[in-house]
Short mmCIF file of C-alpha atoms in Angstrom, two decimals:
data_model
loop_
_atom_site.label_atom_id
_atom_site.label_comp_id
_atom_site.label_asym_id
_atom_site.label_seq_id
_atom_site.Cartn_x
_atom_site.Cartn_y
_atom_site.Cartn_z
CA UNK N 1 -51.87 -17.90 60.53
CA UNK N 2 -54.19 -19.98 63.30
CA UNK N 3 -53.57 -17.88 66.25
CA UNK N 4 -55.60 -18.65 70.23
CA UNK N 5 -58.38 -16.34 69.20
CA UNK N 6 -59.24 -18.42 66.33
CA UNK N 7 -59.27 -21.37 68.29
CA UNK N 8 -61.44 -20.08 70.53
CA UNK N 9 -63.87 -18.41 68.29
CA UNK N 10 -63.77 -21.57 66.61
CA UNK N 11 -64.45 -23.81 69.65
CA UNK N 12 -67.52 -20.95 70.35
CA UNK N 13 -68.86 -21.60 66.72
CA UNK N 14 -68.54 -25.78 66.88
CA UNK N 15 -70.84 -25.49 70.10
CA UNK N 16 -73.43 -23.45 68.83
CA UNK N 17 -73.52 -25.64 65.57
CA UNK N 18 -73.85 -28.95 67.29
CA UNK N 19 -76.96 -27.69 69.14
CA UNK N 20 -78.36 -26.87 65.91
CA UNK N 21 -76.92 -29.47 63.83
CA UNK N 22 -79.09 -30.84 61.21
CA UNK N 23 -78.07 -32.69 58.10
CA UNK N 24 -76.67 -31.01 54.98
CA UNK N 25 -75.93 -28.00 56.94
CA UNK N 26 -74.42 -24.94 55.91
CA UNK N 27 -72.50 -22.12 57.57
CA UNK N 28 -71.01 -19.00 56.23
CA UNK N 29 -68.63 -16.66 57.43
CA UNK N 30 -68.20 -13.40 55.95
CA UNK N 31 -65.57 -10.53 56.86
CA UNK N 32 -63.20 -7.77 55.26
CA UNK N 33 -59.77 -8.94 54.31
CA UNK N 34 -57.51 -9.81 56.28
CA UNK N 35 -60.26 -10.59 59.52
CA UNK N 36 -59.75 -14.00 59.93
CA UNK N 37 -62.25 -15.91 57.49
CA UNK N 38 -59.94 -18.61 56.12
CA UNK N 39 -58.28 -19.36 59.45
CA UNK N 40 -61.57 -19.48 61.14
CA UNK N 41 -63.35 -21.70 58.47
CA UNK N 42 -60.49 -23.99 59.11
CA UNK N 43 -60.66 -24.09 62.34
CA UNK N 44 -64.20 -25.15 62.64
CA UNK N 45 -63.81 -27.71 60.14
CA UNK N 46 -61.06 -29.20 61.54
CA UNK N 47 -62.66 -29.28 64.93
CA UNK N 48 -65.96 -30.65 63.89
CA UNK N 49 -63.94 -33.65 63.13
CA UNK N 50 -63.56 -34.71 66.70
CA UNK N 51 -67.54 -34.96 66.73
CA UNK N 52 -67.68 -37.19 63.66
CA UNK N 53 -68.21 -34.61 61.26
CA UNK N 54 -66.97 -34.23 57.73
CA UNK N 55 -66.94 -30.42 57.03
CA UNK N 56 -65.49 -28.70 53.80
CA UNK N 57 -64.66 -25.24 53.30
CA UNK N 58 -65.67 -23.75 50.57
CA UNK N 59 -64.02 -20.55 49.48
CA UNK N 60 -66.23 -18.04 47.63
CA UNK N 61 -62.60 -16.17 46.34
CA UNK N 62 -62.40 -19.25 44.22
CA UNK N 63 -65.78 -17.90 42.21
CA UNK N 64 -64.51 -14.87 40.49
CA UNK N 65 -65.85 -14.13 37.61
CA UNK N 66 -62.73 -12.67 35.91
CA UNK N 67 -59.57 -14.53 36.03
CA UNK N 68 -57.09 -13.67 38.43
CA UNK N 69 -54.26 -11.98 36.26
CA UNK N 70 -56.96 -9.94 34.31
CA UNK N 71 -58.68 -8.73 37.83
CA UNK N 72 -56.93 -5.51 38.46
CA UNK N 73 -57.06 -3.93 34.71
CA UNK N 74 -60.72 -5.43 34.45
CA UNK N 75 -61.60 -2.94 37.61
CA UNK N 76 -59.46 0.23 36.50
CA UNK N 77 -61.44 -0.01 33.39
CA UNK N 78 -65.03 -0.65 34.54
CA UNK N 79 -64.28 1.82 37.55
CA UNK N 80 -63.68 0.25 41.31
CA UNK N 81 -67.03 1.91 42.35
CA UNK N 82 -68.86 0.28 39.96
CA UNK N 83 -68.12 -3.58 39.91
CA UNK N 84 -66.33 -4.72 43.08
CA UNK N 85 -69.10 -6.40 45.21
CA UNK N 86 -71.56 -9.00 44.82
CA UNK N 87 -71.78 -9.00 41.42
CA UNK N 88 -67.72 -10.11 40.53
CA UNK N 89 -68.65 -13.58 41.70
CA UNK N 90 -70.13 -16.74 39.30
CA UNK N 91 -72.94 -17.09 41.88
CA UNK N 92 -74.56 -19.76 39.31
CA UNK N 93 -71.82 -21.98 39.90
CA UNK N 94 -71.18 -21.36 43.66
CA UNK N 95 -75.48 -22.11 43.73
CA UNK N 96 -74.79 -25.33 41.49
CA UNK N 97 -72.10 -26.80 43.60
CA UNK N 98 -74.32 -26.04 47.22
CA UNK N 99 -77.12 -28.00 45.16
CA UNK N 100 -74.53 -30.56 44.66
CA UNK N 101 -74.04 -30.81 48.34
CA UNK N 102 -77.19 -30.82 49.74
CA UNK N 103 -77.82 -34.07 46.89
CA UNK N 104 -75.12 -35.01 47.90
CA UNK N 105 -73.57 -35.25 44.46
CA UNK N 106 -70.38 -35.16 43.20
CA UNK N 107 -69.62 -31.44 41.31
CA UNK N 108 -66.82 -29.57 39.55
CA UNK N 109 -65.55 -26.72 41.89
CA UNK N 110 -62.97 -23.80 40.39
CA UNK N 111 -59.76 -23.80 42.72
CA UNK N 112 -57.01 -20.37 42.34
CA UNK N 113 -53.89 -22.06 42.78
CA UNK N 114 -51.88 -19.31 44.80
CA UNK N 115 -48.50 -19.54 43.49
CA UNK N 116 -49.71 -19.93 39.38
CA UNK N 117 -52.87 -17.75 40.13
CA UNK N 118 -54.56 -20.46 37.44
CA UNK N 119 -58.40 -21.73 38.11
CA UNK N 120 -58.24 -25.17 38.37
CA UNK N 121 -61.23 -27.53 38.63
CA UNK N 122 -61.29 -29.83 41.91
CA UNK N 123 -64.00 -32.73 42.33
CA UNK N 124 -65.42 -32.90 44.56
CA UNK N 125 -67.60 -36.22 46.40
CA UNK N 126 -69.90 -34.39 48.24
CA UNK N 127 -71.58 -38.10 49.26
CA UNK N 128 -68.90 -38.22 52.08
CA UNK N 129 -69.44 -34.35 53.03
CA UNK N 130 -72.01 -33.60 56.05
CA UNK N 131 -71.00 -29.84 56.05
CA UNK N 132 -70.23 -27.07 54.33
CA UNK N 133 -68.39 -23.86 55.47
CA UNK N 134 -68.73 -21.04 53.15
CA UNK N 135 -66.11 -18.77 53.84
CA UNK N 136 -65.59 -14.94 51.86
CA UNK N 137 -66.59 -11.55 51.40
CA UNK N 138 -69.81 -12.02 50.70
CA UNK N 139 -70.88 -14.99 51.95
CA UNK N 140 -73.41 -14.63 54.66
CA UNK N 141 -75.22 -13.33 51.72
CA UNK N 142 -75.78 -17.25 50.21
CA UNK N 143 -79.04 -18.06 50.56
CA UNK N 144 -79.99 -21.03 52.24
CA UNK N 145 -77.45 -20.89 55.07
CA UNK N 146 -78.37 -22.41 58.18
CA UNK N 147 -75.73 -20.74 60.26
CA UNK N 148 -74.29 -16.48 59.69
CA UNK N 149 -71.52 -15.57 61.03
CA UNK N 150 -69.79 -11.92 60.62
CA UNK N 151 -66.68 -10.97 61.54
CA UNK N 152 -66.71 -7.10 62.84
CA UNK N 153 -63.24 -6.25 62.40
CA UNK N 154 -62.39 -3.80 59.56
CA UNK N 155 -59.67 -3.77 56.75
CA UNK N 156 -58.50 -0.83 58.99
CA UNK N 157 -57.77 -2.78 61.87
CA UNK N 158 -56.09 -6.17 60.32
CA UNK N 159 -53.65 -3.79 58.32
CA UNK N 160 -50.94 -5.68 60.76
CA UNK N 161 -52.30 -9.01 59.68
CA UNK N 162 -52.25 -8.28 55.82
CA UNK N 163 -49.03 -7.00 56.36
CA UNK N 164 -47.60 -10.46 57.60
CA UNK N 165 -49.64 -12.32 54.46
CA UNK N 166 -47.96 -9.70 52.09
CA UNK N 167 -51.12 -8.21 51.23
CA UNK N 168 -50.81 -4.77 52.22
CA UNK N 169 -52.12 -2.46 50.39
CA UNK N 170 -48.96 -0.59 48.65
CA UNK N 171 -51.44 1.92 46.36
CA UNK N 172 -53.77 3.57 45.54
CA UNK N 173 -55.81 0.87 43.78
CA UNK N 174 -55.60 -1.53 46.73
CA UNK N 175 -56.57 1.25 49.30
CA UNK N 176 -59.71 1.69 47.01
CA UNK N 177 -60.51 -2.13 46.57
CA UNK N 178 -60.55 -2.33 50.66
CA UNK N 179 -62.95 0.79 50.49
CA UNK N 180 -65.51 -0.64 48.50
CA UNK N 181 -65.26 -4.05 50.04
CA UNK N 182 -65.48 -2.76 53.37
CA UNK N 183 -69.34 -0.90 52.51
CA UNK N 184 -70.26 -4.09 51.02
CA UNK N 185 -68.98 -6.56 53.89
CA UNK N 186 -70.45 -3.93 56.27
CA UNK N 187 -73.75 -3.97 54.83
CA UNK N 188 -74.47 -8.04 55.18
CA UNK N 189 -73.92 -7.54 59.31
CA UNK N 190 -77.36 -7.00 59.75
CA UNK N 191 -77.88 -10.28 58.20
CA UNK N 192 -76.10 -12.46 60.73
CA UNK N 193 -76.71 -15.16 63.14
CA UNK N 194 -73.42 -14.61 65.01
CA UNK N 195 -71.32 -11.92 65.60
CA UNK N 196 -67.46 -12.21 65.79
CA UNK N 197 -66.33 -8.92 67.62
CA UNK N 198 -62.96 -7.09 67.55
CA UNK N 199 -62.29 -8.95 70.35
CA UNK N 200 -62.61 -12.07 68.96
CA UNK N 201 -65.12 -13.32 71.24
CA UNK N 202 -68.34 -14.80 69.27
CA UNK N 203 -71.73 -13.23 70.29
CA UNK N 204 -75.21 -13.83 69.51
CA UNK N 205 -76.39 -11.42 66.80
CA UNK N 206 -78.88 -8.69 67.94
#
């Protein structure tokens, strides 16, 4: 789904990282569903290349505490409200596997496969990695990023986009997910070092 405006955000991002490039460096990018995130995390990798640069993606989604097929029942019973947020991620593994990095270790990572919806385990050689890209919900909130970026746009304005990656929402309990989500994204902005408008053009924070 790697459309212009990724590229170009992308290209935006690479620039401002090699002027601040330093070794064992971190980025994250956080936004609501459906604003980009993967595709952008991608794209920056990818590009970063060209300069000699091994970066990895890392995908928080990967991190959930409770397995994929158990998710939804797990949140009608503890109440939406309550527990989606920070708090459904295995942060003590996603901190484990940075401290991996920045050793530059090699470390155990969970991986969702998409079509099985299993957790795998992927090892990784982080030896040969000189960057990470943490891409997810949550995490700008990571601590020890070097580089923040936020995507502004809103669940409410990528409906078009989920639509095309059959993710929809089609109830009640998906509308109510993308609620909650959407006042915990919201509330990292504050926190970041670049801004990705609805306009997809990248902006220095504050």
């Amino acid at each position: 789904m790697i459309t212009e405006k990724h590229q170009k955000a992308g290209d935006a991002i690479i620039e401002h990282i090699l002027k601040n490039k330093k070794d064992k460096y971190m980025v994250g990018i956080s936004g609501e569903s459906g604003s980009g995130k993967t595709e952008l995390a991608h794209v920056v990798a990818k590009g970063l290349r060209k300069h000699g640069i091994m970066a990895k993606p890392l995908h928080i989604d990967n991190y959930y505490r409770i397995h994929p097929l158990e998710r939804t029942e797990w949140r009608k019973m503890h109440g939406i409200e309550k527990v989606v947020g920070y708090d459904e991620y295995d942060w003590e593994t996603i901190y484990k596997n940075l401290l991996d990095f920045k050793e530059g270790n090699a470390s155990a990572m969970p991986c969702i496969d998409l079509v099985t919806e299993q957790v795998d385990t992927l090892i990784t050689d982080f030896s040969k990695v000189d960057m990470l890209i943490v891409d997810g919900l949550y995490s700008i909130k990571t601590e020890g990023l070097d580089l923040r970026v936020f995507i502004e746009l809103t669940y409410h304005e990528t409906k078009k986009a989920q639509a095309v990656r059959g993710k929809e929402p089609q109830n009640e309990y998906r509308w109510a997910v993308l609620e909650q989500e959407h006042k915990m994204v919201q509330a990292l902005k504050e926190n970041a070092d670049l801004l990705v408008n609805k306009e997809y053009e990248v902006v220095v924070s504050g």
